[in-house]
Coordinates of C-alpha atoms in Angstrom, one line a residue:
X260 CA 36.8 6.9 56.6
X261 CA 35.2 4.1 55.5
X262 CA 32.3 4.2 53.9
X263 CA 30.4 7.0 56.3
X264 CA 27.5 5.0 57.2
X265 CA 30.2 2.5 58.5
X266 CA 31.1 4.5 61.4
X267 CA 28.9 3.4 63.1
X268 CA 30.4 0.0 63.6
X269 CA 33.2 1.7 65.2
X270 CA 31.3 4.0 67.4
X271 CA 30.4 0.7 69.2
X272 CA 33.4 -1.2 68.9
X273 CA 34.5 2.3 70.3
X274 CA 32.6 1.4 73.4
X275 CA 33.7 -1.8 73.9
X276 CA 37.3 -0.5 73.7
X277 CA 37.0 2.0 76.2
X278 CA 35.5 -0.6 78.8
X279 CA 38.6 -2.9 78.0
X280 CA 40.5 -0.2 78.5
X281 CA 38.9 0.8 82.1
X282 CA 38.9 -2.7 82.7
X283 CA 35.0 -2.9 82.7
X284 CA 35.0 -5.3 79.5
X285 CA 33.1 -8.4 79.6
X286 CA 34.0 -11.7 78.2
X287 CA 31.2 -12.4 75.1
X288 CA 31.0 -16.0 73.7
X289 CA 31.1 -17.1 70.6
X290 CA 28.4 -20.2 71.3
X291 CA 25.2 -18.0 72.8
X292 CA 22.9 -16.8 70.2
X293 CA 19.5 -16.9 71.8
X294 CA 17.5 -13.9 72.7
X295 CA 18.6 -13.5 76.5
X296 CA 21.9 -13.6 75.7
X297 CA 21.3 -10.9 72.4
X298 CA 19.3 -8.6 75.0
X299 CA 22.0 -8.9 77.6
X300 CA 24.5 -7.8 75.0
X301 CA 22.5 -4.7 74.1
X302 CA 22.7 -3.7 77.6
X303 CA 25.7 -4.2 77.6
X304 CA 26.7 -2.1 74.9
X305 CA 24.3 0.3 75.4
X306 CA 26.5 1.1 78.8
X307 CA 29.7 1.0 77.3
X308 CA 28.8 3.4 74.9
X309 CA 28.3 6.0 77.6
X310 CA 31.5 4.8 78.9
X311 CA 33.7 5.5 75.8
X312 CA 33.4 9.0 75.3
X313 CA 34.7 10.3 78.9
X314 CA 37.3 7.2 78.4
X315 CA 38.3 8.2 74.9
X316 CA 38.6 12.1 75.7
X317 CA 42.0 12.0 77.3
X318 CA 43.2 8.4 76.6
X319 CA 42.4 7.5 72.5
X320 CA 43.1 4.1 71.0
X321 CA 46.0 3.1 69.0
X322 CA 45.2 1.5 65.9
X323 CA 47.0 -1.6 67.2
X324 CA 44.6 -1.7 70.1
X325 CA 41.7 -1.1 68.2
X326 CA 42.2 -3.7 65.6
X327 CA 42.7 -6.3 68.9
X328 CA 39.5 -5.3 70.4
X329 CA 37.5 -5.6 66.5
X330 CA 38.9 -9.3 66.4
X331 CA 37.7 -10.6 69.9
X332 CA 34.4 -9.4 68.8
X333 CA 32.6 -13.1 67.1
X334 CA 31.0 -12.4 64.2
X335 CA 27.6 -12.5 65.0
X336 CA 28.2 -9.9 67.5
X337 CA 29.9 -7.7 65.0
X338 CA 26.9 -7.9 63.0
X339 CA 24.5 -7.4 65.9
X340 CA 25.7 -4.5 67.6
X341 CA 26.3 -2.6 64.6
X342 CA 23.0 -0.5 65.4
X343 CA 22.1 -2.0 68.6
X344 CA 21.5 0.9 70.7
X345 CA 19.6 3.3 68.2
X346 CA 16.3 2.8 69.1
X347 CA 13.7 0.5 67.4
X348 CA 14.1 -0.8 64.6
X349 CA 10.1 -0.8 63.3
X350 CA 10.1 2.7 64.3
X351 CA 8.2 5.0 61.2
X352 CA 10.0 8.1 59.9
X353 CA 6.4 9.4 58.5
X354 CA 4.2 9.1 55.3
X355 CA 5.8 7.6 52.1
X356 CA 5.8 9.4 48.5
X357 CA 4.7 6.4 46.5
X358 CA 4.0 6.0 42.9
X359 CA 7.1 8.7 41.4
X360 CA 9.1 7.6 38.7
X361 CA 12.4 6.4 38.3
X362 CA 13.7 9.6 37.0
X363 CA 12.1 11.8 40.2
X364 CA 13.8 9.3 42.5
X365 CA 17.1 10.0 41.1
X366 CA 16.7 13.2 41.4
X367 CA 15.7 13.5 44.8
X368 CA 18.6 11.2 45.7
X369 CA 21.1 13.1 43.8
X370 CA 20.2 16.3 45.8
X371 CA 20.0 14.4 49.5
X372 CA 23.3 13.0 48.3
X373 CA 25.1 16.6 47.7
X374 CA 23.0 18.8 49.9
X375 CA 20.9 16.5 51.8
X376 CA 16.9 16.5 51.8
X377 CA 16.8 20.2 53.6
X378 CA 20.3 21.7 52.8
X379 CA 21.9 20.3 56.5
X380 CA 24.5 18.1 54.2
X381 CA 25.0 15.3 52.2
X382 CA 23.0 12.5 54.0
X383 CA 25.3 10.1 54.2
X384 CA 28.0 12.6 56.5
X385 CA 24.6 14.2 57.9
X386 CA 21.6 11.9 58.2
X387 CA 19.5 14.4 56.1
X388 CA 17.5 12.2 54.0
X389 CA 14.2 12.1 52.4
X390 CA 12.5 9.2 54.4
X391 CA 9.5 9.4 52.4
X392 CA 11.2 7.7 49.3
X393 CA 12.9 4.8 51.7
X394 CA 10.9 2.0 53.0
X395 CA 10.6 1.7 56.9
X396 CA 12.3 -1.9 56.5
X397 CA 14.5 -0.6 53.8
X398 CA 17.8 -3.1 53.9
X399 CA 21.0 -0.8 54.0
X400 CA 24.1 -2.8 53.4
X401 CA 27.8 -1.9 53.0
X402 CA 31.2 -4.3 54.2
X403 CA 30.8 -4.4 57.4
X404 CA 27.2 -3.6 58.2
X405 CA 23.6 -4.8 57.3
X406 CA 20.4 -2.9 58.9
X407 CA 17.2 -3.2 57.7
X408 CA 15.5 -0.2 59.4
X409 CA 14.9 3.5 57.9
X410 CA 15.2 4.8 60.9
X411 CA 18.2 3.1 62.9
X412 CA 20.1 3.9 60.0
X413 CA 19.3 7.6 60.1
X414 CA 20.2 8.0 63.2
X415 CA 23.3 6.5 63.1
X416 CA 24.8 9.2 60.2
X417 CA 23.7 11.5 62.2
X418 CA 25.7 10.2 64.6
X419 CA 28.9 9.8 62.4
X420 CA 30.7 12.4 60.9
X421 CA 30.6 16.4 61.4
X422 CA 28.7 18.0 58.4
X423 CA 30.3 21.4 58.6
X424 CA 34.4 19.7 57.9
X425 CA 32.9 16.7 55.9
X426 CA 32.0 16.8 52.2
X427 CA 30.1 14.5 49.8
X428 CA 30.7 15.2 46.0
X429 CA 28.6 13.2 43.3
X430 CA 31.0 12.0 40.8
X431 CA 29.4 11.4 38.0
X432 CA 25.6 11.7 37.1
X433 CA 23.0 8.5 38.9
X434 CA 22.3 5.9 36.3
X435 CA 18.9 4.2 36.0
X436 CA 18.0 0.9 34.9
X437 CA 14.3 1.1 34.4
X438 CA 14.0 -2.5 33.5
X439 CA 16.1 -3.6 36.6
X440 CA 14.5 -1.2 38.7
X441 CA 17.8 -0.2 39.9
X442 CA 19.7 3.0 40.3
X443 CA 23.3 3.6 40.9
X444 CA 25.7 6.2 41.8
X445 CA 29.0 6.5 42.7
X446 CA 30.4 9.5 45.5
X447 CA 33.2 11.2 46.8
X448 CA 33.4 11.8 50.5
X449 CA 35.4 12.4 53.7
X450 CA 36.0 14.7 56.3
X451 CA 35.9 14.8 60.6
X452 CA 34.0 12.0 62.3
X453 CA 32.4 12.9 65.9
X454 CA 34.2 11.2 68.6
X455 CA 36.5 12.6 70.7
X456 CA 39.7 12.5 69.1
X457 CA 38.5 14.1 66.0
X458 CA 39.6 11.7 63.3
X459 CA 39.8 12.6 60.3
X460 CA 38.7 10.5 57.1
X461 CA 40.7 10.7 54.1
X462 CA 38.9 11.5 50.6
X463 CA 37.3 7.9 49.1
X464 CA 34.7 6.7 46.4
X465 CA 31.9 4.5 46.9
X466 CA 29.5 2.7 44.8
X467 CA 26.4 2.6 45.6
X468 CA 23.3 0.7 44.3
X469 CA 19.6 1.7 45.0
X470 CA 16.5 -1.2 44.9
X471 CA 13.1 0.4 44.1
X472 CA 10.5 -1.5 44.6
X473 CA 6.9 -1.7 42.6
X474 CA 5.2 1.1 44.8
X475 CA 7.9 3.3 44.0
X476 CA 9.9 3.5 47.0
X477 CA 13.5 2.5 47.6
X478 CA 13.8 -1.1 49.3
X479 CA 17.7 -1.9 49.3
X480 CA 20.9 0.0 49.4
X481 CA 24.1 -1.3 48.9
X482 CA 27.8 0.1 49.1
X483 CA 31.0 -0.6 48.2
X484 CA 34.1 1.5 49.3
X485 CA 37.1 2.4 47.5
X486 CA 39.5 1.6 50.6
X487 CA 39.8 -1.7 52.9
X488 CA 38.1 -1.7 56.2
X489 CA 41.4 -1.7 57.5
X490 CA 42.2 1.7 56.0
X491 CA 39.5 2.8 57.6
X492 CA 39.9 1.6 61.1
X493 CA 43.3 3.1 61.2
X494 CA 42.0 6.6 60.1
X495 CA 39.1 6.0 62.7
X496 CA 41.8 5.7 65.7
X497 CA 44.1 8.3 64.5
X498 CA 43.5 11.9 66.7
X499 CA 43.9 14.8 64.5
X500 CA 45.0 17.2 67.0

């Protein structure tokens, strides 16, 4: 698929399809950016999204359709209701480990990123992540999406694909930077996302690049995908049965 975590993007733009498709879309401009209008869109979306999966059971999108529906969305929008309707965004996921050393947090990464922080998966296909090494406000970045919230963006992998026919491989060992603070990574992934339709995501690589911050605890991640978005939305629209 894309990038896992980018899913989510489409899970939404999902919803918005299948209220086009019902003929219960609503026209969004381009030119409001204030707060009413951002909180009206969450509604908005927040209903479509129940909408889209009784919609999308018996009548999936063509790829052709889909891609139509991604570029009437503005921008801003795209950007906005990428993790709109996951919950709060200063929500805490629990006590932090602070103070461990660059070594211990590539370790602990390298196992959530296989076998996920208590053996449900990979978290990036499962949402099984050691919060306690992430910041709450941690920024999560990848093509198409920018969150910074801990929690929103756990919720939305678990939301994404189905651990038991998706896999995440590490490709080669984490690197650290010490000086830099950085670690990076690069992994192998794909499998069946949850909607309806069962599409299913072709192997890909992505790069992926880890902040840690002076306390010790991860502030930034940031991926690159092998494959376009394009790729990705086409494989995202495609039933497998």
């Amino acid at each position: 698929m894309r990038r896992l975590y980018q899913n989510v993007s489409f899970i939404f733009l999902s919803a918005s399809l299948a209220a086009k498709v019902s003929g219960l879309s609503a026209k969004v401009s381009n030119n409001n950016n204030n707060s009413h209008h951002l909180t009206s869109r969450r509604n908005w979306i927040g209903k479509l999204v129940t909408a889209a999966s009784a919609t999308y059971t018996t009548n999936p999108p063509s790829p052709a359709v889909a891609q139509q529906v991604v570029q009437e969305l503005p921008i801003d929008l795209r950007r906005y209701t990428a993790l709109a309707p996951l919950g709060d965004a200063n929500t805490s996921t629990g006590n932090k480990l602070t103070g461990l050393s660059m070594d211990s947090i590539a370790s602990r990464l390298s196992h959530d990123l296989v076998d996920g922080s208590t053996g449900k998966g990979g978290y990036f296909i499962s949402g099984d992540i050691s919060t306690e090494i992430f910041r709450d406000n941690c920024e999560f970045t990848d093509p198409t999406n920018s969150v910074s919230s801990l929690a929103k963006y756990q919720k939305a992998l678990t939301i994404l694909f189905n651990p038991e026919q998706s896999f995440v491989e590490l490709v080669p060992p984490l690197e650290i930077d010490v000086p830099k603070r950085e670690i990076t990574g690069r992994i192998r992934s794909g499998g069946v996302l949850k909607l309806p339709w069962n599409p299913r995501i072709s192997s890909y690589e992505s790069t992926i690049k880890w902040k840690i911050d002076y306390d010790g605890l991860i502030e930034s991640q940031i991926q690159q995908w092998s494959i376009p978005a394009s790729q990705a939305l086409r494989e995202t629209f495609t039933p497998s049965f």
